[in-house]
Coordinates of C-alpha atoms in Angstrom, one line a residue:
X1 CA 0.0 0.0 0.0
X2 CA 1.6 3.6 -1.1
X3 CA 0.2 6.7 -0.7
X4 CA 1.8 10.3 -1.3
X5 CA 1.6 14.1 -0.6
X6 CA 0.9 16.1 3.0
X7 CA -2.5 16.8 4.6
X8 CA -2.6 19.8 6.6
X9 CA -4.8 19.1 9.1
X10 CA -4.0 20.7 12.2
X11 CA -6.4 21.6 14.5
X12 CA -5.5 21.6 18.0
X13 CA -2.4 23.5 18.3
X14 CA -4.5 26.8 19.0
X15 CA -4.3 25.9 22.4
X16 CA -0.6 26.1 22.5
X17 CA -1.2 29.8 22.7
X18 CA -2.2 29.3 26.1
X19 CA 1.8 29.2 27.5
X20 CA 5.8 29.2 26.7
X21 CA 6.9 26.3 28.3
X22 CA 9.6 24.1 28.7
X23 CA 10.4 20.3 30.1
X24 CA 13.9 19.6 28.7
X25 CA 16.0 22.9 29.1
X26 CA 18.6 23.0 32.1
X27 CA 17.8 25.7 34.5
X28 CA 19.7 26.8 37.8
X29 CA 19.0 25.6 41.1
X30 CA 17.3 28.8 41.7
X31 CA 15.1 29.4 38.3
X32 CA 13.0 32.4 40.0
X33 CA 15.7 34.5 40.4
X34 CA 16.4 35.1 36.9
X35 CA 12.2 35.4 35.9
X36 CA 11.2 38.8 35.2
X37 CA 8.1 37.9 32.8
X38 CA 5.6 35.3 34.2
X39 CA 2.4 34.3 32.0
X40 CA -0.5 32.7 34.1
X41 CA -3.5 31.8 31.7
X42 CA -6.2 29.8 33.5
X43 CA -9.0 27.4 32.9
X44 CA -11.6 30.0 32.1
X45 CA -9.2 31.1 29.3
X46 CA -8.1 27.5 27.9
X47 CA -12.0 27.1 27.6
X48 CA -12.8 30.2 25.5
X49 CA -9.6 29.1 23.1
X50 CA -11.4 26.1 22.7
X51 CA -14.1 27.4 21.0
X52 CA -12.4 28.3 18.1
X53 CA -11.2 24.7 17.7
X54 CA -14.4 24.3 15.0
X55 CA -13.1 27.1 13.1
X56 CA -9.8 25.4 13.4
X57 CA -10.8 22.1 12.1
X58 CA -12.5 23.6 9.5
X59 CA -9.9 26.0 8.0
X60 CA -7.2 22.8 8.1
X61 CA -9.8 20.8 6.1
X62 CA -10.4 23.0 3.8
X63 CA -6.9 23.8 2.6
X64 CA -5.6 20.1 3.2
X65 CA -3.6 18.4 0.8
X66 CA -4.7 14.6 1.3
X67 CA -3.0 11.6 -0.1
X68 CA -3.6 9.8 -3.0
X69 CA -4.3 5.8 -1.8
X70 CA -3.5 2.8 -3.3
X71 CA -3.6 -0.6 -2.7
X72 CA -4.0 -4.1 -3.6
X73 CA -5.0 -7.8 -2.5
X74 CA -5.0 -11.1 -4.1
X75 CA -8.2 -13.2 -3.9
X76 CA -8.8 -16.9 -4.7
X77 CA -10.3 -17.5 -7.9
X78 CA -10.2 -13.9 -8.7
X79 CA -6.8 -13.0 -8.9
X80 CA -5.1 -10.1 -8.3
X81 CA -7.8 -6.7 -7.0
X82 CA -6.3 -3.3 -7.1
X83 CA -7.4 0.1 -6.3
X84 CA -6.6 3.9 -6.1
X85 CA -8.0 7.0 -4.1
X86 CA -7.5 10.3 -5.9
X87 CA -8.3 13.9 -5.8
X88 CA -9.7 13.9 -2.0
X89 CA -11.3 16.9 -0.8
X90 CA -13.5 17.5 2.2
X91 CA -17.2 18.2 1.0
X92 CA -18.7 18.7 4.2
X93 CA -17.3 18.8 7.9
X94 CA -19.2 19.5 11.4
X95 CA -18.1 18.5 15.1
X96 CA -20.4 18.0 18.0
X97 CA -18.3 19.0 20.8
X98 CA -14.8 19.8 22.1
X99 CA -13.2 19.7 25.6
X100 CA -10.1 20.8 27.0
X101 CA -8.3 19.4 30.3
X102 CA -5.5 20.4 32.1
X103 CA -3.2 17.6 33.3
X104 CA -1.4 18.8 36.4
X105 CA 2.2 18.9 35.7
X106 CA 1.7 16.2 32.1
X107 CA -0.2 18.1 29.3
X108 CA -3.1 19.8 27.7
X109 CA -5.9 17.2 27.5
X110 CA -7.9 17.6 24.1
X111 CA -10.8 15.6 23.1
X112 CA -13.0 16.5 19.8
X113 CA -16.0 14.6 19.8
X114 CA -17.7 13.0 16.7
X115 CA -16.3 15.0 13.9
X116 CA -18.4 14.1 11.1
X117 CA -16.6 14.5 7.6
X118 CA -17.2 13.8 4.0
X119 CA -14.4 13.0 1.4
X120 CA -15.1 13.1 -2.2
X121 CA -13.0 12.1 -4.9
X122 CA -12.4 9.3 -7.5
X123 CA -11.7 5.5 -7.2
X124 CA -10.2 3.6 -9.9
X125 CA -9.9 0.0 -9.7
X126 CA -8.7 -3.3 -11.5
X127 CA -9.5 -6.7 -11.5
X128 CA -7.3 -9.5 -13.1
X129 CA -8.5 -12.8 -13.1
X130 CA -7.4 -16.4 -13.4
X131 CA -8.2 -16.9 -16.5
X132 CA -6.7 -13.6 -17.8
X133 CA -10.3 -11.4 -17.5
X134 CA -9.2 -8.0 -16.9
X135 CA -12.0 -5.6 -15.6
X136 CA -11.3 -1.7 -14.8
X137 CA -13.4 1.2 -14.2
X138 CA -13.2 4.6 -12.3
X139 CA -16.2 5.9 -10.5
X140 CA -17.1 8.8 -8.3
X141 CA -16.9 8.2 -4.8
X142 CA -17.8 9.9 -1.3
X143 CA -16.3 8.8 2.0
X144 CA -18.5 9.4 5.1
X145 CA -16.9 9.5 8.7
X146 CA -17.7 9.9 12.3
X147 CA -14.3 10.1 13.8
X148 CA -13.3 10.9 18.1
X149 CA -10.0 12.5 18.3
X150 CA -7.4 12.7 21.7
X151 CA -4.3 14.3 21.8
X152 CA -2.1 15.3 24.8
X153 CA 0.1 17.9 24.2
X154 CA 3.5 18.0 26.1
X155 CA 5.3 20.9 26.1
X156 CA 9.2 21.2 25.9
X157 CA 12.1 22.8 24.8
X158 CA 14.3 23.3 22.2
X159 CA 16.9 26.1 22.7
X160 CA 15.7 28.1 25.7
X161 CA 12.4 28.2 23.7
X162 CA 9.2 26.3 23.8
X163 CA 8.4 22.9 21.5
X164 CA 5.1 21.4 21.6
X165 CA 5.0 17.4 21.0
X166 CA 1.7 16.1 20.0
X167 CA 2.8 12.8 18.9
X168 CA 1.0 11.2 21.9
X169 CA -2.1 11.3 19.6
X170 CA -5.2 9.1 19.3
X171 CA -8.4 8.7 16.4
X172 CA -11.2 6.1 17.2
X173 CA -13.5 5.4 14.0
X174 CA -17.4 5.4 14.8
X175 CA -18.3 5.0 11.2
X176 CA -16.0 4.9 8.2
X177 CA -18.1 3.7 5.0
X178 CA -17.8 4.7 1.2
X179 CA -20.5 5.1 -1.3
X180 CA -19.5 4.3 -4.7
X181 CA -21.0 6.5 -7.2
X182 CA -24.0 7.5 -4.8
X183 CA -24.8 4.2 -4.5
X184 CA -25.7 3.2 -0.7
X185 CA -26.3 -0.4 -1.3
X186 CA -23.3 -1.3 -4.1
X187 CA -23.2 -4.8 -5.7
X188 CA -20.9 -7.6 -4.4
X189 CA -17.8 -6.1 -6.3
X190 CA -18.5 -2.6 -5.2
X191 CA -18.7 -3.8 -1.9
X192 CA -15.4 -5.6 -1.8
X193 CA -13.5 -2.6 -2.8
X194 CA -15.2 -1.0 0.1
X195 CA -14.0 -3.6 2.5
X196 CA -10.9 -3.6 1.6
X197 CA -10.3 0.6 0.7
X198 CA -12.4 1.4 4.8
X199 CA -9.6 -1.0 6.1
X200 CA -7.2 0.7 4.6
X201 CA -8.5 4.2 4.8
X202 CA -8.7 4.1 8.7
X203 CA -4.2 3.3 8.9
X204 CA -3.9 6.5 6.6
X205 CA -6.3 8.3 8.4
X206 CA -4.7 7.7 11.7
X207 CA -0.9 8.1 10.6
X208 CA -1.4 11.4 8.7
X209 CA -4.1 13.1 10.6
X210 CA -1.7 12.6 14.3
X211 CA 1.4 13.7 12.0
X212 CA -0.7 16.8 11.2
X213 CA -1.5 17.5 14.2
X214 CA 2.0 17.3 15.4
X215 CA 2.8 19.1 12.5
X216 CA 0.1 22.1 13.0
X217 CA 1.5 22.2 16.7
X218 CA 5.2 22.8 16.0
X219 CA 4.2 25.3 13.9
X220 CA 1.6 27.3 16.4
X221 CA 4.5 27.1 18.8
X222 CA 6.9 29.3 16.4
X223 CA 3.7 31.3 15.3
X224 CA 3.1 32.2 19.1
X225 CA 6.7 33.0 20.1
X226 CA 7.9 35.5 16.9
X227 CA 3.9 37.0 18.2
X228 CA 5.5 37.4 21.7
X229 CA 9.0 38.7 20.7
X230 CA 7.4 41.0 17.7
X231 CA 5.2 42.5 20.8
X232 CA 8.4 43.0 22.9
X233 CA 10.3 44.9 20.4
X234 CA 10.2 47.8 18.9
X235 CA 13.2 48.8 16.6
X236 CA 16.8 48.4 18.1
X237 CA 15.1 47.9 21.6
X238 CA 14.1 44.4 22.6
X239 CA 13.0 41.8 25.3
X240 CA 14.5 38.2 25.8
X241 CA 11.8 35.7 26.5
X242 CA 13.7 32.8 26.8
X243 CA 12.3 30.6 29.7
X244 CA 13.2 31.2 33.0
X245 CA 12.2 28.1 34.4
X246 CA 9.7 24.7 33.9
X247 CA 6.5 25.6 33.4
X248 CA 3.8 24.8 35.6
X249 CA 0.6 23.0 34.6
X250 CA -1.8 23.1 37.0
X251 CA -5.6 21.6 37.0
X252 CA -6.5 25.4 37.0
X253 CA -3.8 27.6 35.3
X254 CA -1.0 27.1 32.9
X255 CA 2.1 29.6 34.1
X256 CA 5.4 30.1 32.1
X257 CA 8.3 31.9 33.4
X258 CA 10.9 34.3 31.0
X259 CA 14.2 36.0 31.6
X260 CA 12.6 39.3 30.1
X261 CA 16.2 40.9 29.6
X262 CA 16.4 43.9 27.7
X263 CA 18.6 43.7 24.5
X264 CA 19.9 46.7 23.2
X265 CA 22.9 47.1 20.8
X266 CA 25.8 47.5 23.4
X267 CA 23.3 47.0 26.4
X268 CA 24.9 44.6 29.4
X269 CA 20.9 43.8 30.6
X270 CA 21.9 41.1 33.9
X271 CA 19.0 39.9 36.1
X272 CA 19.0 37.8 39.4
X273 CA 17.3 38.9 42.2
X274 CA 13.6 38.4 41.3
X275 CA 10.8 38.4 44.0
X276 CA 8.4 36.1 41.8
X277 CA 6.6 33.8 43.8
X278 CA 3.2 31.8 42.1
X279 CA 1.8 32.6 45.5
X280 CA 1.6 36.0 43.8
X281 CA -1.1 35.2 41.2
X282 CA -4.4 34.4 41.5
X283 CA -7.0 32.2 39.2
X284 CA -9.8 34.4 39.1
X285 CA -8.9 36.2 35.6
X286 CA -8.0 35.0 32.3
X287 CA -5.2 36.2 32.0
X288 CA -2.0 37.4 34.0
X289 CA 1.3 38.8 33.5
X290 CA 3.9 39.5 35.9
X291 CA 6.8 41.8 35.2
X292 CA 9.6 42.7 37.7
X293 CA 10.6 46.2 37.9
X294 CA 13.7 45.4 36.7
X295 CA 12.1 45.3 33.3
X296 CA 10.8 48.9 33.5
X297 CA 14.2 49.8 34.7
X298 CA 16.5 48.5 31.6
X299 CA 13.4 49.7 29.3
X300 CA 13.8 53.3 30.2
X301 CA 17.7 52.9 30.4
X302 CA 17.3 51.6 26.4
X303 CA 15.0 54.7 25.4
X304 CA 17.6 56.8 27.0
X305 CA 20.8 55.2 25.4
X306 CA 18.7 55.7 21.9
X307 CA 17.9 59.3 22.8
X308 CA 14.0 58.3 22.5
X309 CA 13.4 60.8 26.0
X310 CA 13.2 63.9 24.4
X311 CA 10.4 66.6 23.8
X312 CA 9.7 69.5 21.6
X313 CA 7.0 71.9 22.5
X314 CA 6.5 74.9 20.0
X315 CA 3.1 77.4 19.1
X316 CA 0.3 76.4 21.1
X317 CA 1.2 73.8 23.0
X318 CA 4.1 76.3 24.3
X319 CA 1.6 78.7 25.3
X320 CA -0.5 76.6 26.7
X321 CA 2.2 75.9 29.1
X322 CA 3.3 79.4 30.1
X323 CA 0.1 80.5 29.9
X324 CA -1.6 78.3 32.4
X325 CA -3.5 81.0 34.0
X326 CA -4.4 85.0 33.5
X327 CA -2.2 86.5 36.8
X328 CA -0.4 89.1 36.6
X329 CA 2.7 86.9 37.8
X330 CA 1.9 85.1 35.2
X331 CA 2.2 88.1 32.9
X332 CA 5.6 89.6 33.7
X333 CA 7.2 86.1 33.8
X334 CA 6.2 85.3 30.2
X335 CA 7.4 88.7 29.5
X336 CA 11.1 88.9 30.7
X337 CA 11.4 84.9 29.6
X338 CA 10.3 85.7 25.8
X339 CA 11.1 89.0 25.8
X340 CA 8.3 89.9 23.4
X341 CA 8.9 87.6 21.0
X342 CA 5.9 85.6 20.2
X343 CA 5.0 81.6 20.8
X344 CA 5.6 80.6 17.4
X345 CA 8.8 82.3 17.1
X346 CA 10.0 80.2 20.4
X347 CA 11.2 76.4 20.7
X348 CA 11.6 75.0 24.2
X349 CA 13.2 71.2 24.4
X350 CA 13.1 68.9 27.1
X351 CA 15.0 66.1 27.8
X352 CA 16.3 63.5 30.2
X353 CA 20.1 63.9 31.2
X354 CA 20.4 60.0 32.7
X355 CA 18.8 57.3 32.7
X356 CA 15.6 57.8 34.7
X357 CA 14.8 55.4 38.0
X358 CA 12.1 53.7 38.4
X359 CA 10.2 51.9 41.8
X360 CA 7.4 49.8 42.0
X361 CA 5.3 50.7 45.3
X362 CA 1.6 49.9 45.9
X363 CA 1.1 53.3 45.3
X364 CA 2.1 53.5 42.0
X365 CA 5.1 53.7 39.5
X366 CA 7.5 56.1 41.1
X367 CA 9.8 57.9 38.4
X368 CA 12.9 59.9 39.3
X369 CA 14.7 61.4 36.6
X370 CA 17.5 64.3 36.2
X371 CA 15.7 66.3 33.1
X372 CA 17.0 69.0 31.6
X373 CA 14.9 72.4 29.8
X374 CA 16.2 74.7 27.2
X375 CA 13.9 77.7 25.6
X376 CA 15.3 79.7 22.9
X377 CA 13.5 82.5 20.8
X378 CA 14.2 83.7 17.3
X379 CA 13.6 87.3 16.9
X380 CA 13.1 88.4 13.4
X381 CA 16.0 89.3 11.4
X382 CA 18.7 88.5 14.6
X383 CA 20.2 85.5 15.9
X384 CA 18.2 82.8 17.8
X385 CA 19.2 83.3 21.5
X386 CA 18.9 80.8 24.8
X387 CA 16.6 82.5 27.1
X388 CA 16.3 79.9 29.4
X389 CA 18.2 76.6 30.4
X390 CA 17.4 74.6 33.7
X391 CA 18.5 71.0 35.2
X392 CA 15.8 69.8 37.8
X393 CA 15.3 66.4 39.4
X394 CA 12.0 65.3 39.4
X395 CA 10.2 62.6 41.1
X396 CA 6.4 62.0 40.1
X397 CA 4.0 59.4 41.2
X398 CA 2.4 57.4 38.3
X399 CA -0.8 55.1 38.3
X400 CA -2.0 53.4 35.1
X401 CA -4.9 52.0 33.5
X402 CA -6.1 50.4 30.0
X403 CA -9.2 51.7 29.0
X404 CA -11.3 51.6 25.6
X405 CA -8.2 50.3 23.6
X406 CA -6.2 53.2 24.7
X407 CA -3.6 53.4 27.7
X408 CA -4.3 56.1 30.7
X409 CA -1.6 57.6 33.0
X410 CA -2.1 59.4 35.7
X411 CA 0.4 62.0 37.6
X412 CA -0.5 61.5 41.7
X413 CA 1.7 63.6 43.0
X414 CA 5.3 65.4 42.0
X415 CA 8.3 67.0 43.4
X416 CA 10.7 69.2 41.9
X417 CA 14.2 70.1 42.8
X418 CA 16.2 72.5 40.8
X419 CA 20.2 72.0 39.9
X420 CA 21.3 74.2 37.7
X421 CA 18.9 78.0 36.6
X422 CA 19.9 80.0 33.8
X423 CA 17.5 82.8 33.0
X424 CA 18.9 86.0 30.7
X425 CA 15.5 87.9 32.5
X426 CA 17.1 86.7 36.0
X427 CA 21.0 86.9 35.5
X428 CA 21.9 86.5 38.9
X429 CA 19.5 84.0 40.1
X430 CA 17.6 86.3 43.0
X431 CA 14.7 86.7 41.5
X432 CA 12.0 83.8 43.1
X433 CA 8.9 85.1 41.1
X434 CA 10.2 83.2 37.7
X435 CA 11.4 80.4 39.8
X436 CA 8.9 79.8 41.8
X437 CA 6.4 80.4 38.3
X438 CA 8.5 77.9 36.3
X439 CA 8.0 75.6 39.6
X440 CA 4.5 75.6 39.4
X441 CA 4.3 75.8 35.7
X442 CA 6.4 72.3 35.7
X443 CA 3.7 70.9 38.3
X444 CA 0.7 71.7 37.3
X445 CA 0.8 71.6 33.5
X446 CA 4.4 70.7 32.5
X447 CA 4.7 67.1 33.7
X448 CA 0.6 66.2 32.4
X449 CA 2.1 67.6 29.2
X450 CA 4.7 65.4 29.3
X451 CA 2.4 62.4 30.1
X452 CA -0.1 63.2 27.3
X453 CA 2.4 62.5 25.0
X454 CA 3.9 59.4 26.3
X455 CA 0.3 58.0 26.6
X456 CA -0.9 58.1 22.8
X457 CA 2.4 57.1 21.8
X458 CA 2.8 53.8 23.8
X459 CA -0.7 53.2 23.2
X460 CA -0.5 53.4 19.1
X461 CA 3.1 51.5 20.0
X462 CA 1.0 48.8 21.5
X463 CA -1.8 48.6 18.6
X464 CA 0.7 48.4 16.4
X465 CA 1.3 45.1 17.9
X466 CA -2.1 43.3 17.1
X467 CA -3.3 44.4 20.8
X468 CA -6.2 46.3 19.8
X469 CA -7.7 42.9 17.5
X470 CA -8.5 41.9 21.4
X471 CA -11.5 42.6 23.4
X472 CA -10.0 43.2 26.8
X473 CA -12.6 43.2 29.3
X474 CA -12.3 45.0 32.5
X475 CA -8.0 45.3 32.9
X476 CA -6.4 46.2 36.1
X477 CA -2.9 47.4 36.3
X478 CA -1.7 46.2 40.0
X479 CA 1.7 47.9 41.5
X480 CA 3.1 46.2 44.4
X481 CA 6.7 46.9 46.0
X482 CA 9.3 45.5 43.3
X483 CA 6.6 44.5 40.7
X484 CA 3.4 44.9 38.7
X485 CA 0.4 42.6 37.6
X486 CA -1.4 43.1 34.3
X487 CA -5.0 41.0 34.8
X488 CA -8.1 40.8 32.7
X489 CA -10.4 39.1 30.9
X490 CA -10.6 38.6 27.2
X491 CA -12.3 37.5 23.7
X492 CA -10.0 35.9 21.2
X493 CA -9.7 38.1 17.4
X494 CA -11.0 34.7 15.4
X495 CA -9.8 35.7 12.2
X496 CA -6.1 36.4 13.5
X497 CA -5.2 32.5 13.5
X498 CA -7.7 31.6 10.8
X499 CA -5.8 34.2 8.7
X500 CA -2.6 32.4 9.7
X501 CA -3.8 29.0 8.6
X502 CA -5.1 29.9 5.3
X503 CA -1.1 31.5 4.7
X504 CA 0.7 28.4 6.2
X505 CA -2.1 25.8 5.3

């Protein structure tokens, strides 16, 4: 018996995308240490992914390239009886019901009940006799099934990265008949090709499907990790998510662990004294993600090696700042900084001078960076001049929060600590009025400047990602002292893996 070509029938892999895991990699006697990116997905959230196995199935059937069959068997009195299955294609697939289970510290349990399929294609088959009668003749045929399928899927690694095995696979035939021609009740030859073509059928069936799946699974990994690393980079900055540590695999939640170091041309990113602890999550979300502050740290210590921490405020925006409100304070300060010259004739840049700290706290994000102002004017017809340069230290409070598709920060509290003060209005430094105005201009309208640009900008960052294709549902941002917790709820985007299949399938 010979048959050729690939089906692509994978299926079951989607739920691969449920964790980055790993069962063969050597890791330290210490694994947590190095973790700075956890991923806790629980049941709630291996159920919805189930869903979309029907979709799954479906796509895979549809673009599957199944293999031709042939085969032959030698019958008293009759000679030799040969056959061959061609041009297969599914006609017609539905599935009664798919379950998922967890297998604490094993695999991912799947079990798709009674998927009901029909094959159509052609049959072509010979008959040589004793007495040297040949007969041969190709018909239409159509091949109905009622198939259960199992699979465990074992998760381990390959590199410091995830490999899904989903050899350990099962099929178990309810019904497996072929009508020749339409013909339901076939004549005694018909009938003996059928015999012998369902025997056969069922060891194909059973080899290439559980080799697809396998297959499919491999490839799901990959898909899912270059998702994760796209997500985690964003031109010469980087994350590594490597794993950490072995996964866990629990009746309840899956959880992988990552190094999440920060690559960065030159960049020495080294990690070892995390504070993860799985006593840390919970299993009352979908979805969880863990990051050490560490992380935010080498993030901000990146932007600032590629000089991303930089502003320029010009025409209205400019005013908007200096011109918070209608005092007469207000008034002569503006006037001796600009000296006239108008908002649209004036730059002012801002920029951080190191690399800025950040802390954790249950409060909120704590931010403490050495930032540096320059305003310069360009009168008509003279050279542009520097009418203002300051260093200050500032340390501002920071809460955020994921709402409608679109990231939200919000400024608690601030304090400001001036280094250096150059002002061509104040020469000698003993005036207070523009100090103290530049002080209050900083606080009140300066630094909310500063985060209403940073939020549209990580937010489109973030969308250019795929993030907005997902229906978050009620997200809470969670600071803690020397971490944060991302939790929520979510629906799956069903035509981002479909639209996968159909390129790979």
């Amino acid at each position: 018996m010979l048959w050729a070509g690939r089906m692509r029938l994978g299926t079951f892999g989607i739920l691969l995308m449920l964790v980055h895991a790993s069962a063969a990699c050597e890791f330290g006697p210490l694994p947590y240490s190095v973790t700075g990116i956890v991923c806790r997905m629980t049941k709630p959230a291996a159920l919805l992914l189930n869903q979309e196995t029907a979709q799954v199935i479906q796509a895979a059937f549809r673009n599957a390239k199944f293999p031709n069959i042939t085969g032959e068997r030698s019958m008293r009195l009759l000679g030799k009886v040969a056959y061959g299955l061609s041009n297969i294609q599914v006609n017609d697939l539905s599935i009664e019901k798919s379950e998922v289970e967890l297998k604490e510290n094993d695999a991912i349990h799947i079990a798709i009940k009674n998927v009901t399929a029909f094959f159509k294609g052609t049959l072509t088959y010979g008959y040589a006799g004793a007495w040297f009668l040949q007969l041969f003749h190709s018909v239409d045929f159509e091949i109905e099934s009622s198939i259960d399928l199992q699979i465990n899927i074992k998760l381990t690694c390959q590199k410091d990265q995830v490999a899904a095995d989903a050899s350990d696979c099962y099929l178990t035939f309810h019904k497996l008949a072929l009508h020749l021609q339409g013909d339901k009740e076939p004549g005694w030859l018909k009938q003996l090709f059928t015999d012998f073509i369902s025997f056969t059928l069922k060891l194909v069936l059973k080899s290439e499907v559980c080799n697809e799946i396998n297959f499919l699974a491999q490839v799901l990994a990959n898909f899912v990790l270059d998702l994760a690393a796209n997500f985690v980079q964003d031109k010469d900055i980087s994350v590594d998510i490597s794993l950490a540590s072995v996964p866990l695999i629990k009746a309840n939640y899956l959880e992988s662990h990552h190094k999440g170091l920060v690559l960065y041309k030159n960049y020495s990113d080294v990690f070892s004294d995390s504070v993860f602890s799985p006593s840390l999550l919970t299993e009352s979300r979908m979805l969880y993600f863990w990051l050490s502050e560490h992380i935010l740290n080498s993030l901000a210590s990146a932007a600032f090696l590629d000089k991303r921490l930089a502003l320029t405020i010009r025409g209205e925006k400019l005013q908007a700042l200096f011109e918070m409100e209608d005092t007469e304070a207000q008034r002569k300060a503006v006037q001796m900084i600009f000296q006239g010259t108008s908002y649209n004739d004036s730059l002012a840049k801002v920029w951080s001078l190191a690399h800025p700290q950040i802390s954790l706290q249950p409060e909120g994000t704590v931010v403490k960076s050495l930032v540096a102002v320059e305003v310069s004017i360009f009168p008509a017809g003279e050279e542009p001049l520097m009418v203002l340069y300051m260093e200050k230290e500032i340390t501002v409070t920071i809460q955020a929060a994921y709402a409608e598709k679109k990231l939200i920060l919000h400024a608690l509290d601030s304090r400001i600590e001036f280094k250096v003060f150059k002002c061509t209005a104040d020469p000698s430094g003993n005036d207070p009025s523009i100090r103290n105005f530049l002080q209050t201009m900083i606080s009140v309208v300066g630094i909310p400047e500063v985060i209403s640009r940073i939020e549209p900008a990580l937010t489109s960052l973030m969308n250019s990602k795929g993030l907005h294709l997902f229906e978050i549902r009620n997200p809470e941002i969670i600071t803690r002292k020397g971490y944060i917790i991302v939790q929520l709820d979510f629906s799956f985007p069903k035509h981002l893996l479909l639209d996968f299949l159909e390129k790979r399938l």
